[in-house]
Tab-separated table of C-alpha atoms and ligand atoms in Angstrom:
chain	number	residue	atom	x	y	z
C	1	UNK	CA	0.000	0.000	0.000
C	2	UNK	CA	1.300	3.475	-0.789
C	3	UNK	CA	1.708	6.267	1.739
C	4	UNK	CA	-1.130	8.212	0.127
C	5	UNK	CA	-3.407	5.164	0.262
C	6	UNK	CA	-2.573	4.591	3.931
C	7	UNK	CA	-3.539	8.165	4.718
C	8	UNK	CA	-6.748	8.007	2.697
C	9	UNK	CA	-7.915	4.802	4.350
C	10	UNK	CA	-7.271	6.067	7.887
C	11	UNK	CA	-8.837	9.428	7.124
C	12	UNK	CA	-11.952	7.823	5.648
C	13	UNK	CA	-12.553	5.713	8.744
C	14	UNK	CA	-11.866	8.541	11.180
C	15	UNK	CA	-14.787	10.451	12.738
C	16	UNK	CA	-14.660	13.989	11.361
C	17	UNK	CA	-14.148	15.587	14.778
C	18	UNK	CA	-10.841	13.764	15.281
C	19	UNK	CA	-7.771	15.748	14.227
C	20	UNK	CA	-5.187	13.574	12.503
C	21	UNK	CA	-1.534	14.592	12.648
C	22	UNK	CA	0.828	12.811	10.270
C	23	UNK	CA	4.054	12.287	12.210
C	24	UNK	CA	6.787	12.759	9.640
C	25	UNK	CA	9.924	12.503	11.790
C	26	UNK	CA	12.780	10.737	9.940
C	27	UNK	CA	10.728	10.877	6.724
C	28	UNK	CA	11.777	12.702	3.570
C	29	UNK	CA	10.281	15.845	2.087
C	30	UNK	CA	9.137	13.703	-0.868
C	31	UNK	CA	7.179	11.378	1.404
C	32	UNK	CA	5.622	14.316	3.237
C	33	UNK	CA	4.508	15.791	-0.101
C	34	UNK	CA	2.701	12.563	-0.970
C	35	UNK	CA	0.511	12.947	2.111
C	36	UNK	CA	0.150	16.687	1.563
C	37	UNK	CA	-1.073	16.054	-1.966
C	38	UNK	CA	-3.986	13.948	-0.748
C	39	UNK	CA	-5.104	16.670	1.628
C	40	UNK	CA	-3.155	16.430	4.868
C	41	UNK	CA	-2.118	19.783	6.341
C	42	UNK	CA	-1.134	18.821	9.899
C	43	UNK	CA	2.309	17.286	10.328
C	44	UNK	CA	4.256	16.435	13.461
C	45	UNK	CA	8.001	16.540	14.041
C	46	UNK	CA	9.820	15.742	17.262
C	47	UNK	CA	13.029	17.683	16.685
C	48	UNK	CA	13.364	21.396	16.020
C	49	UNK	CA	16.449	20.948	13.842
C	50	UNK	CA	14.718	18.425	11.620
C	51	UNK	CA	11.709	20.708	11.297
C	52	UNK	CA	13.984	23.604	10.322
C	53	UNK	CA	15.607	21.443	7.643
C	54	UNK	CA	12.273	20.506	6.099
C	55	UNK	CA	10.318	23.705	6.610
C	56	UNK	CA	11.594	25.729	3.649
C	57	UNK	CA	11.154	22.851	1.233
C	58	UNK	CA	7.465	22.366	1.932
C	59	UNK	CA	4.280	24.375	1.334
C	60	UNK	CA	3.598	27.293	3.642
C	61	UNK	CA	0.096	26.214	4.583
C	62	UNK	CA	1.321	23.183	6.519
C	63	UNK	CA	0.517	23.333	10.217
C	64	UNK	CA	3.581	22.046	12.024
C	65	UNK	CA	3.115	20.352	15.378
C	66	UNK	CA	6.123	20.043	17.633
C	67	UNK	CA	5.493	16.775	19.440
C	68	UNK	CA	8.901	15.938	20.918
C	69	UNK	CA	10.706	17.112	24.017
C	70	UNK	CA	11.625	20.773	23.626
C	71	UNK	CA	14.902	22.138	24.920
C	72	UNK	CA	14.814	25.751	26.036
C	73	UNK	CA	17.675	26.726	23.712
C	74	UNK	CA	15.550	25.704	20.692
C	75	UNK	CA	12.473	27.764	21.524
C	76	UNK	CA	13.823	30.843	19.732
C	77	UNK	CA	13.343	29.131	16.346
C	78	UNK	CA	9.665	28.446	16.865
C	79	UNK	CA	7.616	31.677	16.791
C	80	UNK	CA	7.267	31.845	13.020
C	81	UNK	CA	7.410	28.125	12.445
C	82	UNK	CA	5.107	26.156	14.626
C	83	UNK	CA	1.334	25.842	14.840
C	84	UNK	CA	1.046	23.914	18.108
C	85	UNK	CA	3.641	22.874	20.683
C	86	UNK	CA	2.554	19.588	22.285
C	87	UNK	CA	5.308	19.311	24.852
C	88	UNK	CA	5.097	22.003	27.504
C	89	UNK	CA	6.301	20.182	30.603
C	90	UNK	CA	8.047	22.635	32.912
C	91	UNK	CA	7.881	26.176	34.244
C	92	UNK	CA	11.349	26.811	32.880
C	93	UNK	CA	10.170	25.929	29.377
C	94	UNK	CA	6.991	27.969	29.831
C	95	UNK	CA	9.029	31.046	30.741
C	96	UNK	CA	11.265	30.620	27.721
C	97	UNK	CA	8.283	30.247	25.370
C	98	UNK	CA	6.744	33.399	26.881
C	99	UNK	CA	10.025	35.269	26.417
C	100	UNK	CA	10.756	34.203	22.835
C	101	UNK	CA	7.206	34.598	21.563
C	102	UNK	CA	6.836	38.011	23.170
C	103	UNK	CA	9.926	39.163	21.256
C	104	UNK	CA	8.064	38.358	18.022
C	105	UNK	CA	4.755	39.598	19.371
C	106	UNK	CA	3.236	36.182	18.679
C	107	UNK	CA	1.065	33.961	20.813
C	108	UNK	CA	2.203	30.374	21.347
C	109	UNK	CA	-0.498	27.709	21.348
C	110	UNK	CA	0.644	24.826	23.495
C	111	UNK	CA	-0.482	21.561	25.047
C	112	UNK	CA	0.696	20.459	28.459
C	113	UNK	CA	2.429	17.103	28.165
C	114	UNK	CA	1.765	14.834	31.115
C	115	UNK	CA	3.925	11.870	32.071
C	116	UNK	CA	0.826	9.871	32.872
C	117	UNK	CA	2.667	6.599	33.465
C	118	UNK	CA	5.249	8.284	35.707
C	119	UNK	CA	7.957	6.690	33.588
C	120	UNK	CA	11.514	7.591	34.572
C	121	UNK	CA	12.829	7.695	31.034
C	122	UNK	CA	10.019	9.863	29.709
C	123	UNK	CA	9.585	13.593	29.603
C	124	UNK	CA	6.311	15.230	30.485
C	125	UNK	CA	5.010	16.885	33.601
C	126	UNK	CA	4.248	14.902	36.728
C	127	UNK	CA	0.615	15.288	37.568
C	128	UNK	CA	1.501	16.579	41.045
C	129	UNK	CA	3.106	19.614	39.397
C	130	UNK	CA	0.122	20.517	37.222
C	131	UNK	CA	-1.463	23.097	39.540
C	132	UNK	CA	1.757	25.028	39.867
C	133	UNK	CA	2.324	25.098	36.102
C	134	UNK	CA	-1.248	26.261	35.555
C	135	UNK	CA	-0.861	29.197	37.918
C	136	UNK	CA	2.270	30.235	36.006
C	137	UNK	CA	0.406	29.947	32.684
C	138	UNK	CA	-2.200	32.330	34.062
C	139	UNK	CA	0.480	35.012	34.402
C	140	UNK	CA	1.561	34.773	30.762
C	141	UNK	CA	0.732	37.174	27.947
C	142	UNK	CA	2.024	35.162	24.995
C	143	UNK	CA	1.102	31.573	25.868
C	144	UNK	CA	-2.280	29.888	25.470
C	145	UNK	CA	-2.812	26.345	26.650
C	146	UNK	CA	-5.167	24.493	24.300
C	147	UNK	CA	-5.222	21.094	25.913
C	148	UNK	CA	-3.208	18.087	27.001
C	149	UNK	CA	-0.870	15.569	25.419
C	150	UNK	CA	0.607	12.270	26.565
C	151	UNK	CA	2.502	9.260	25.350
C	152	UNK	CA	1.470	6.304	27.448
C	153	UNK	CA	3.511	3.322	28.686
C	154	UNK	CA	3.759	0.352	26.335
C	155	UNK	CA	1.186	-2.260	27.204
C	156	UNK	CA	-1.871	-4.280	26.236
C	157	UNK	CA	-5.331	-2.934	25.469
C	158	UNK	CA	-6.366	-2.836	29.120
C	159	UNK	CA	-3.286	-0.875	30.080
C	160	UNK	CA	-3.681	1.567	27.168
C	161	UNK	CA	-7.292	2.244	28.059
C	162	UNK	CA	-6.380	2.731	31.712
C	163	UNK	CA	-3.936	5.537	30.891
C	164	UNK	CA	-6.165	7.110	28.250
C	165	UNK	CA	-9.025	7.195	30.772
C	166	UNK	CA	-6.756	8.891	33.299
C	167	UNK	CA	-5.875	11.559	30.725
C	168	UNK	CA	-9.535	12.083	29.880
C	169	UNK	CA	-10.325	12.575	33.568
C	170	UNK	CA	-7.671	15.266	33.911
C	171	UNK	CA	-8.899	16.854	30.689
C	172	UNK	CA	-12.538	16.903	31.845
C	173	UNK	CA	-11.560	18.184	35.256
C	174	UNK	CA	-9.742	21.155	33.718
C	175	UNK	CA	-12.552	21.716	31.212
C	176	UNK	CA	-14.920	22.287	34.096
C	177	UNK	CA	-12.738	24.951	35.689
C	178	UNK	CA	-11.905	28.459	34.590
C	179	UNK	CA	-8.316	29.548	34.195
C	180	UNK	CA	-6.813	32.497	32.421
C	181	UNK	CA	-5.048	31.481	29.169
C	182	UNK	CA	-6.352	27.927	29.301
C	183	UNK	CA	-9.053	26.340	27.153
C	184	UNK	CA	-9.339	22.587	26.844
C	185	UNK	CA	-9.767	22.038	23.115
C	186	UNK	CA	-7.397	19.197	22.289
C	187	UNK	CA	-6.689	15.917	23.978
C	188	UNK	CA	-3.680	14.657	22.025
C	189	UNK	CA	-3.462	10.946	22.788
C	190	UNK	CA	-3.185	7.909	20.517
C	191	UNK	CA	-0.446	6.710	18.167
C	192	UNK	CA	-0.278	4.047	15.424
C	193	UNK	CA	-0.633	1.072	17.765
C	194	UNK	CA	-3.395	2.334	20.016
C	195	UNK	CA	-5.295	5.221	18.416
C	196	UNK	CA	-8.561	3.300	18.135
C	197	UNK	CA	-8.629	2.791	21.903
C	198	UNK	CA	-7.616	6.404	22.427
C	199	UNK	CA	-10.545	7.675	20.374
C	200	UNK	CA	-12.984	5.440	22.238
C	201	UNK	CA	-11.607	6.831	25.493
C	202	UNK	CA	-12.063	10.446	24.414
C	203	UNK	CA	-9.107	11.546	22.303
C	204	UNK	CA	-9.791	14.188	19.669
C	205	UNK	CA	-6.250	14.486	18.281
C	206	UNK	CA	-4.162	11.500	17.209
C	207	UNK	CA	-0.527	11.396	16.105
C	208	UNK	CA	0.194	8.696	13.532
C	209	UNK	CA	3.618	7.997	12.095
C	210	UNK	CA	4.293	4.405	11.045
C	211	UNK	CA	0.632	3.716	10.252
C	212	UNK	CA	0.885	6.304	7.456
C	213	UNK	CA	4.541	6.378	6.431
C	214	UNK	CA	5.581	2.819	7.276
C	215	UNK	CA	8.374	1.824	9.613
C	216	UNK	CA	10.986	4.411	10.530
C	217	UNK	CA	14.600	3.640	9.782
C	218	UNK	CA	16.470	5.005	12.757
C	219	UNK	CA	19.844	3.712	11.550
C	220	UNK	CA	19.852	5.810	8.414
C	221	UNK	CA	18.651	8.888	10.193
C	222	UNK	CA	20.765	8.507	13.276
C	223	UNK	CA	17.648	9.305	15.260
X	301	LIG	C1	6.957	9.161	16.864
X	301	LIG	C2	5.849	9.732	17.644
X	301	LIG	C3	4.507	9.462	17.318
X	301	LIG	C4	4.098	8.533	16.203
X	301	LIG	O1	4.439	7.196	16.488
X	301	LIG	P1	3.851	5.980	15.650
X	301	LIG	O2	3.830	4.852	16.613
X	301	LIG	O3	4.777	5.740	14.516
X	301	LIG	O4	2.500	6.349	15.195
X	301	LIG	C5	3.529	10.081	18.073
X	301	LIG	N1	3.820	10.904	19.095
X	301	LIG	C6	5.093	11.188	19.436
X	301	LIG	C7	5.349	12.114	20.573
X	301	LIG	C8	6.149	10.621	18.726
X	301	LIG	O5	7.400	10.908	19.081
């Protein structure tokens, strides 16, 4: 099956209210164009440098989603580049986003990434630190939180649903409260192996890489 066919099939089966992001990390500009040409406009990259390399070679109406861990020293490249940052996970990063976006007089739309499985090796905010981050977000002038993101621990269906449910609870809890600069629009959960469960558990934004583009070759890309 071709990349374009993969995209078309997934898109056809997807409820219209679910936002599909094609995760193009390690993939070539040519492959990205194939998905663009059949109508996809939302693409996800996990590294700022890789996004910078691809950005100029691709159409301007692409909405780029930064889905990977973001180092503070890379934030300065983002104000004119990125549509949505999925990986806000610390006050330090929040302050840097506020600073760099204010310089360009642009507002950053971001999701708070939660380390829902409390995995040591994973980035994302610990849930215990959420209240503190939220009160800092309320002080910002150039940051708007649009929802939540997570990558869940590897596991079977039961385990996946357990973590997705937990995310949905946090999402609903915040939806029912009022905070300055925060509106719960997107719940970004679900990847190639588990997106169907994620949608059933309340996701409205899924991030699919291998399901569209095929396996990633990390050797070639040194990624
Ligand atoms: C790579 C990646 C994805 C896509 O993974 P697939 O399993 O190939 O769909 C989604 N989200 C994040 C944060 C990623 O890094």
